[in-house]
JSON list of C-alpha atoms in Angstrom, two decimals:
[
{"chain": "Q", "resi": 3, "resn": "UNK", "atom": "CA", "xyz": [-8.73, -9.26, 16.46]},
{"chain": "Q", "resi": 4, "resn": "UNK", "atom": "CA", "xyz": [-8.94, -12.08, 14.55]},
{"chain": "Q", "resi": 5, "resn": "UNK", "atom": "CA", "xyz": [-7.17, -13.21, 11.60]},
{"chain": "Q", "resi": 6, "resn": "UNK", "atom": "CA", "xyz": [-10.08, -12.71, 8.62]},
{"chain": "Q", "resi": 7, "resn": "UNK", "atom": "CA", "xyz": [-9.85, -9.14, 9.91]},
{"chain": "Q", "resi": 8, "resn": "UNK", "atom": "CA", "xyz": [-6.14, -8.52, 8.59]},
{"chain": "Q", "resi": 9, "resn": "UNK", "atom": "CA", "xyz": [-6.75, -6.34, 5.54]},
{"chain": "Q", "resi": 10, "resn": "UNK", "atom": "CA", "xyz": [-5.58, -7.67, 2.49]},
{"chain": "Q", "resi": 11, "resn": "UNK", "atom": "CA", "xyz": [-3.52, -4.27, 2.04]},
{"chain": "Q", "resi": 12, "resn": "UNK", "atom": "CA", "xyz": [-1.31, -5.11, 4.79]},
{"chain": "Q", "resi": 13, "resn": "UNK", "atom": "CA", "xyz": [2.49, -5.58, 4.33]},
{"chain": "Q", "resi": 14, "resn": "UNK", "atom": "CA", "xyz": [3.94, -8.33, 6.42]},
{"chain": "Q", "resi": 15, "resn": "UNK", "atom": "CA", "xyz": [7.17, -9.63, 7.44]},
{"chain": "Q", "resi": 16, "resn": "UNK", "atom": "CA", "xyz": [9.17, -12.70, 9.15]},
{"chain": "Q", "resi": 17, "resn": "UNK", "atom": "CA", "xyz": [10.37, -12.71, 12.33]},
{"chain": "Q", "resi": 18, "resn": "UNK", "atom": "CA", "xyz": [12.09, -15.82, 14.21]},
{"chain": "Q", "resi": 19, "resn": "UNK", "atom": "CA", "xyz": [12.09, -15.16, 18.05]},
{"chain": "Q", "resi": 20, "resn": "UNK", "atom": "CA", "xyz": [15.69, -15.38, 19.56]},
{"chain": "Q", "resi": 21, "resn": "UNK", "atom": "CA", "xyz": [16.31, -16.08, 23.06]},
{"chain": "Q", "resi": 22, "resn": "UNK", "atom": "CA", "xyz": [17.43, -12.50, 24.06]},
{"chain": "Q", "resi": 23, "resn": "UNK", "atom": "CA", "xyz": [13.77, -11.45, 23.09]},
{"chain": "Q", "resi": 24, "resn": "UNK", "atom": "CA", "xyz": [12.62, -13.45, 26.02]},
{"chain": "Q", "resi": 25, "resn": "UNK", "atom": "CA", "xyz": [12.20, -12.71, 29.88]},
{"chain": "Q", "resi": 26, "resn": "UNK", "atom": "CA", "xyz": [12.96, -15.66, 32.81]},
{"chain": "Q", "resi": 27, "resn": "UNK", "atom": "CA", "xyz": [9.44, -17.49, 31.90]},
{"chain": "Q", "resi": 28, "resn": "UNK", "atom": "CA", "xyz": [10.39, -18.01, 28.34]},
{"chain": "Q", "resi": 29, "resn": "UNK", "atom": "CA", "xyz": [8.08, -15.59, 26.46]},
{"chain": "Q", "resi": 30, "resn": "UNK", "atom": "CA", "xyz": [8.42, -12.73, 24.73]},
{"chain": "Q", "resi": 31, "resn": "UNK", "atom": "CA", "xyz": [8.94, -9.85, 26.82]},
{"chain": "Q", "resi": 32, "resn": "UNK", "atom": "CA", "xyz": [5.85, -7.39, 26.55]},
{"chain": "Q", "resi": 33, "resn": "UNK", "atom": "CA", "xyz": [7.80, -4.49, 25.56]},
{"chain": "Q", "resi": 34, "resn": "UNK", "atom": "CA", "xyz": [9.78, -6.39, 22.99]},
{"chain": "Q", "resi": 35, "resn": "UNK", "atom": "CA", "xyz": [6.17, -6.10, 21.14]},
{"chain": "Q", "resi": 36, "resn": "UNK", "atom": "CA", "xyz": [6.41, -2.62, 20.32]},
{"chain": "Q", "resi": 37, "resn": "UNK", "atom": "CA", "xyz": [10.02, -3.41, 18.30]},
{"chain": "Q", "resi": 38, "resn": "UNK", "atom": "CA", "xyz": [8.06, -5.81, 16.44]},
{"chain": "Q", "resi": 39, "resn": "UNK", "atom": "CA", "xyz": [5.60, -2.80, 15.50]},
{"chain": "Q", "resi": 40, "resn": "UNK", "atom": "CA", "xyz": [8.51, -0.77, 14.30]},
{"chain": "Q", "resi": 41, "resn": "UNK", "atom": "CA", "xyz": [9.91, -3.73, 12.52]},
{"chain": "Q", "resi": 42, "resn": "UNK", "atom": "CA", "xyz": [6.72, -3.72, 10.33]},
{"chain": "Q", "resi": 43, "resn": "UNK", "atom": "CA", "xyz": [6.16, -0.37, 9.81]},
{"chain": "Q", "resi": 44, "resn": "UNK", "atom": "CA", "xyz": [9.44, -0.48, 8.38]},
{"chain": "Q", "resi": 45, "resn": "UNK", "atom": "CA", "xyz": [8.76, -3.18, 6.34]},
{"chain": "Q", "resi": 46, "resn": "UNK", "atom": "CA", "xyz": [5.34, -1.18, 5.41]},
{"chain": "Q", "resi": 47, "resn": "UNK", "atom": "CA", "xyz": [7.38, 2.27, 3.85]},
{"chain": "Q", "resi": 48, "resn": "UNK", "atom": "CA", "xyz": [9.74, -0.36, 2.25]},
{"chain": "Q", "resi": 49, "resn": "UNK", "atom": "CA", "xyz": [6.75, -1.88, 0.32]},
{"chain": "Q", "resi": 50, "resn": "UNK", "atom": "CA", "xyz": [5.77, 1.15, -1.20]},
{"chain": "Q", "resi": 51, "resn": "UNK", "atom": "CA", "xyz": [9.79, 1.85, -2.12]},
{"chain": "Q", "resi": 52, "resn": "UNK", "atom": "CA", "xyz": [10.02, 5.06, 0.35]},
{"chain": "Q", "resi": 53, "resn": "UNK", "atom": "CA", "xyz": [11.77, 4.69, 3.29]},
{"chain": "Q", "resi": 54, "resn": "UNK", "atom": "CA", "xyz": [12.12, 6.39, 6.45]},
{"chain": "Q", "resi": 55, "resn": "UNK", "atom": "CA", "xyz": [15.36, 7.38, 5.39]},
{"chain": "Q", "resi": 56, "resn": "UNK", "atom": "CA", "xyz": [14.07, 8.73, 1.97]},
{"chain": "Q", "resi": 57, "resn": "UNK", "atom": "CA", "xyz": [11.11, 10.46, 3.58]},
{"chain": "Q", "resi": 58, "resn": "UNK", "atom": "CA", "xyz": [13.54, 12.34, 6.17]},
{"chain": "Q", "resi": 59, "resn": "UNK", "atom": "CA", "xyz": [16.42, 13.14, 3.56]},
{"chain": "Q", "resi": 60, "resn": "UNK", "atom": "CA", "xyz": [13.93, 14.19, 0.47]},
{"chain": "Q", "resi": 61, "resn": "UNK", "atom": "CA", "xyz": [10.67, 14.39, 2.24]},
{"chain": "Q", "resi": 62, "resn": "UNK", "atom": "CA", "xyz": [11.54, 16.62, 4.97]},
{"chain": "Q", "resi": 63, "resn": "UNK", "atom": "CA", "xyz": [9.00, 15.27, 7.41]},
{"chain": "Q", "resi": 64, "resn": "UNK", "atom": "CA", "xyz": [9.11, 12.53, 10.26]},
{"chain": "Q", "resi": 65, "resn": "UNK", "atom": "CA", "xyz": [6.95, 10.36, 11.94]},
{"chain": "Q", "resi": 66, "resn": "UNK", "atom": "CA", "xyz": [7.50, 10.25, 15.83]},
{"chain": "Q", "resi": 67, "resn": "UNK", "atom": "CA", "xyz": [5.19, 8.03, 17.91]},
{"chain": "Q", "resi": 68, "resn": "UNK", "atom": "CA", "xyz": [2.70, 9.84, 19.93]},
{"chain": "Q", "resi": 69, "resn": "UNK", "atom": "CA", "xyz": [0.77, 7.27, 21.39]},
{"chain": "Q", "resi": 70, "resn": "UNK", "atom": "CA", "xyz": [0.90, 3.36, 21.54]},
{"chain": "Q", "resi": 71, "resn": "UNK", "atom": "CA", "xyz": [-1.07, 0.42, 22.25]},
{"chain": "Q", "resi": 72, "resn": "UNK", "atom": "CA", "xyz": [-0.86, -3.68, 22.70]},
{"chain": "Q", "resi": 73, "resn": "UNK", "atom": "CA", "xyz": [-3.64, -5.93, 23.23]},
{"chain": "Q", "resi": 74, "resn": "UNK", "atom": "CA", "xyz": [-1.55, -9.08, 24.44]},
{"chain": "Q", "resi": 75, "resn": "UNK", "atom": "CA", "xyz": [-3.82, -12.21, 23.73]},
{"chain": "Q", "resi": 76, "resn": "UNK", "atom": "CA", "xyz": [-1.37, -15.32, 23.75]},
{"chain": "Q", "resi": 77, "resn": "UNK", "atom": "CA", "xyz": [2.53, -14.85, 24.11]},
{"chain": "Q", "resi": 78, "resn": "UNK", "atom": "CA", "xyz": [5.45, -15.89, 21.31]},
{"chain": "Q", "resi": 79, "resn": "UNK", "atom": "CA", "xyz": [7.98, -17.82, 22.54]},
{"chain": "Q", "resi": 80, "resn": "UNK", "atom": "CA", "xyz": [11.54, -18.69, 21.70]},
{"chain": "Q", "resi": 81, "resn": "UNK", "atom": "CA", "xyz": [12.39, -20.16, 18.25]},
{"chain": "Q", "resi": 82, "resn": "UNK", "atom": "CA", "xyz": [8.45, -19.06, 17.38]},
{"chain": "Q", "resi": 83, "resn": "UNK", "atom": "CA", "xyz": [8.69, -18.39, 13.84]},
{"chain": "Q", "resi": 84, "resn": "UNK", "atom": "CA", "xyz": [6.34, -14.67, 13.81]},
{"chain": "Q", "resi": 85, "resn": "UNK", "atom": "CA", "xyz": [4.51, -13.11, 10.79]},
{"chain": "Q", "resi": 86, "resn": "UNK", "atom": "CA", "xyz": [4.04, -9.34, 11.84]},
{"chain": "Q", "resi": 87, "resn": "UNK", "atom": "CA", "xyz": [1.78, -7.42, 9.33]},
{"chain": "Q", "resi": 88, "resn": "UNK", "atom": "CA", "xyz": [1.18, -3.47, 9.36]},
{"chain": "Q", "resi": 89, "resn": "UNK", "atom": "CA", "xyz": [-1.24, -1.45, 7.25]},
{"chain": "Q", "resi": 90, "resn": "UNK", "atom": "CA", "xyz": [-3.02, 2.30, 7.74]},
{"chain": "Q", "resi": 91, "resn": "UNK", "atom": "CA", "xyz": [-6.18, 2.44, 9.41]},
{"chain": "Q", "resi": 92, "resn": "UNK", "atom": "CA", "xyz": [-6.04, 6.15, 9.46]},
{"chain": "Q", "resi": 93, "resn": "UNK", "atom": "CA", "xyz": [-4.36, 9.13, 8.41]},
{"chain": "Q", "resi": 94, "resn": "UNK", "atom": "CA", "xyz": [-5.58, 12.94, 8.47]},
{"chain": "Q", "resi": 95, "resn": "UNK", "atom": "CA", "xyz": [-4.56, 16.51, 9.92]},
{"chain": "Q", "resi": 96, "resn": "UNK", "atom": "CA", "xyz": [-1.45, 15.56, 11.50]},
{"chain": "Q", "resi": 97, "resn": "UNK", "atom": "CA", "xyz": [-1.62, 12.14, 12.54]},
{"chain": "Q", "resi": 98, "resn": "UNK", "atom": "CA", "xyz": [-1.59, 8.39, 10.88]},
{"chain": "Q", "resi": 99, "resn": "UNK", "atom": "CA", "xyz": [-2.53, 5.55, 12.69]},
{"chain": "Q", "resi": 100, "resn": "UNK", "atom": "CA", "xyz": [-1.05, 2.50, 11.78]},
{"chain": "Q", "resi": 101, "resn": "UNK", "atom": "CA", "xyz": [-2.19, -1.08, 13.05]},
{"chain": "Q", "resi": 102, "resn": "UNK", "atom": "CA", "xyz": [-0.16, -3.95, 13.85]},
{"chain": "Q", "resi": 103, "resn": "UNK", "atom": "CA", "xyz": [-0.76, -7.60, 14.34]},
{"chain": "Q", "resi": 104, "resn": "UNK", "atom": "CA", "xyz": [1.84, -10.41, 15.57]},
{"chain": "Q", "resi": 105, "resn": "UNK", "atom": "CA", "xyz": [0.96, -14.01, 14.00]},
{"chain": "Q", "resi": 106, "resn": "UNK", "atom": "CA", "xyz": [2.01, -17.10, 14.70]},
{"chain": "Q", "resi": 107, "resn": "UNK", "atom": "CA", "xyz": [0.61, -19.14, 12.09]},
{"chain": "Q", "resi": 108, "resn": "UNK", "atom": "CA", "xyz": [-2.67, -18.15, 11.72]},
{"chain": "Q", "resi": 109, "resn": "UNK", "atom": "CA", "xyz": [-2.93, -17.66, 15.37]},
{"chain": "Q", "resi": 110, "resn": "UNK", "atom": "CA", "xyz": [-3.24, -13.84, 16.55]},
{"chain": "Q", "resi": 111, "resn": "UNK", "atom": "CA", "xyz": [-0.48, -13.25, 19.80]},
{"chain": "Q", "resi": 112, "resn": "UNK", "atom": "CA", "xyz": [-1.25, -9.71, 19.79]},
{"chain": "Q", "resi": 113, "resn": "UNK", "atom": "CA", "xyz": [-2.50, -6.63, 17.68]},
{"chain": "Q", "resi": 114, "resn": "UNK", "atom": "CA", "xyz": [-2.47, -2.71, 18.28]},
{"chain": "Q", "resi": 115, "resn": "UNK", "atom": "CA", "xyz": [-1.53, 0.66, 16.86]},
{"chain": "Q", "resi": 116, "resn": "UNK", "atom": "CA", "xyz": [0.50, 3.61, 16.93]},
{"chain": "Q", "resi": 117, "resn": "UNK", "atom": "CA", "xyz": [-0.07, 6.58, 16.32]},
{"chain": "Q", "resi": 118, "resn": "UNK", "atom": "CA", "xyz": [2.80, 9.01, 14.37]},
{"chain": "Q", "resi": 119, "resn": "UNK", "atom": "CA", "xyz": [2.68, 13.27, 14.30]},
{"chain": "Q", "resi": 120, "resn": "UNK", "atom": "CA", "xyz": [3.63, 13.89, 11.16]},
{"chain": "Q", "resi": 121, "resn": "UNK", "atom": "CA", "xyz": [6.67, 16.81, 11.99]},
{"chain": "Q", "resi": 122, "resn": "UNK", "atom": "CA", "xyz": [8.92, 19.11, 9.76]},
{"chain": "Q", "resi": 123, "resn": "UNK", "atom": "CA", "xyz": [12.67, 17.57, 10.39]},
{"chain": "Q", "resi": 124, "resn": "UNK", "atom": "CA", "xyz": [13.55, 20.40, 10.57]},
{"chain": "Q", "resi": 125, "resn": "UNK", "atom": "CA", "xyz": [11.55, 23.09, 12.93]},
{"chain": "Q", "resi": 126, "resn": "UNK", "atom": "CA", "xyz": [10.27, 19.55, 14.53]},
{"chain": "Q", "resi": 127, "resn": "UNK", "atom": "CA", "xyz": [6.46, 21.50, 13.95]},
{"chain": "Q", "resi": 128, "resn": "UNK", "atom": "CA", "xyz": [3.37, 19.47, 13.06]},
{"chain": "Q", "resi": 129, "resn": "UNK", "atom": "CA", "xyz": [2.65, 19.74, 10.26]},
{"chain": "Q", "resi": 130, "resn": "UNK", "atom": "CA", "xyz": [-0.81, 17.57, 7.65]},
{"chain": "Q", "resi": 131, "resn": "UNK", "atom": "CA", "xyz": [0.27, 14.98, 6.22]},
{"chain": "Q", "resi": 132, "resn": "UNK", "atom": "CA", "xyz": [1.61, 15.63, 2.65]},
{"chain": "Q", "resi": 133, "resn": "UNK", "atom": "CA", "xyz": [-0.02, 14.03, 0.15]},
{"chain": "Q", "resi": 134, "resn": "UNK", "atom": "CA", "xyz": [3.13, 12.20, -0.39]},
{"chain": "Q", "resi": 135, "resn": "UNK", "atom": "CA", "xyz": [2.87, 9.84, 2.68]},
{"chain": "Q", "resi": 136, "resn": "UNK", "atom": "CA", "xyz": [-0.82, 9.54, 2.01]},
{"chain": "Q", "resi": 137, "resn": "UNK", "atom": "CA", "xyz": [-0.02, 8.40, -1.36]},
{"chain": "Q", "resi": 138, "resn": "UNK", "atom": "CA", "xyz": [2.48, 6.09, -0.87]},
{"chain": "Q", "resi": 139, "resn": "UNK", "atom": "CA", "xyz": [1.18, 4.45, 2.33]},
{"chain": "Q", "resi": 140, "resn": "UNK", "atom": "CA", "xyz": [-2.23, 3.33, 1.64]},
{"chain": "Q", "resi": 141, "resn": "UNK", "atom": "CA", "xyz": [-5.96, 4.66, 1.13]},
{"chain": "Q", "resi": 142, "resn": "UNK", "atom": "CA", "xyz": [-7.11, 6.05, 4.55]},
{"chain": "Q", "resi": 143, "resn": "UNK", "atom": "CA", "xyz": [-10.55, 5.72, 3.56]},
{"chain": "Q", "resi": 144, "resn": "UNK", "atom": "CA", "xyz": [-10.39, 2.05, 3.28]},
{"chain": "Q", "resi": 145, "resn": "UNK", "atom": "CA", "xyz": [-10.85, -0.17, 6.26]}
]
């Protein structure tokens, strides 16, 4: 992925790297990635002023992650002030994907998805996705 490719529709957020995010060769550890994911997605239902919180209490649905990926291209580092930007690149039936993308500048560290069943909170069932997420997250139809 390359920068030009981050959809202007995508909600970002800061992120400064603190030394507990790193392993013994002073990177970011690879797992630590997926936090920064969640860290934007939240950032992504704040934008559209429903939150996870809002969407479970008046909502009645929630998102668990079904399936995950990283593409790791160049690591962070301590101190590394991060940009990490989320948007929709899909949503239908019972699943949204939404892709992620950790900057550094205008350098891409690493991008991926997950991938969220969209579940009754309270029979935990699948169930489509209401038109209420669809309509406050983004247009799936656009790239």
């Amino acid at each position: 992925m390359k920068f030009s490719e981050i959809p202007a529709r995508a909600v970002s957020t800061s992120y400064r790297v603190p030394y507990a995010d790193t392993d013994q060769m002073g990177v970011v550890y690879y797992g630590n990635y997926l936090t920064l994911f969640e860290r934007a997605r939240n950032e992504l239902m704040r934008s559209t002023g429903f939150t996870y919180d809002q969407m479970e209490k008046n909502g009645g649905a929630m998102l668990p992650v079904v399936e995950s990926h990283v593409n790791y291209q160049t690591p962070a580092r301590y101190d590394d002030l991060l940009t990490i930007a989320a948007w929709v690149q899909e949503a239908h039936g019972v699943r949204v994907k939404i892709a992620c993308v950790v900057l550094r500048g205008e350098e891409v560290l690493a991008h991926g998805y997950t991938i969220h069943a969209v579940c009754d909170i309270r029979t935990r069932r699948p169930i489509r996705v209401p038109d209420y997420i669809l309509s406050t997250l983004a247009d799936p139809s656009t790239p």
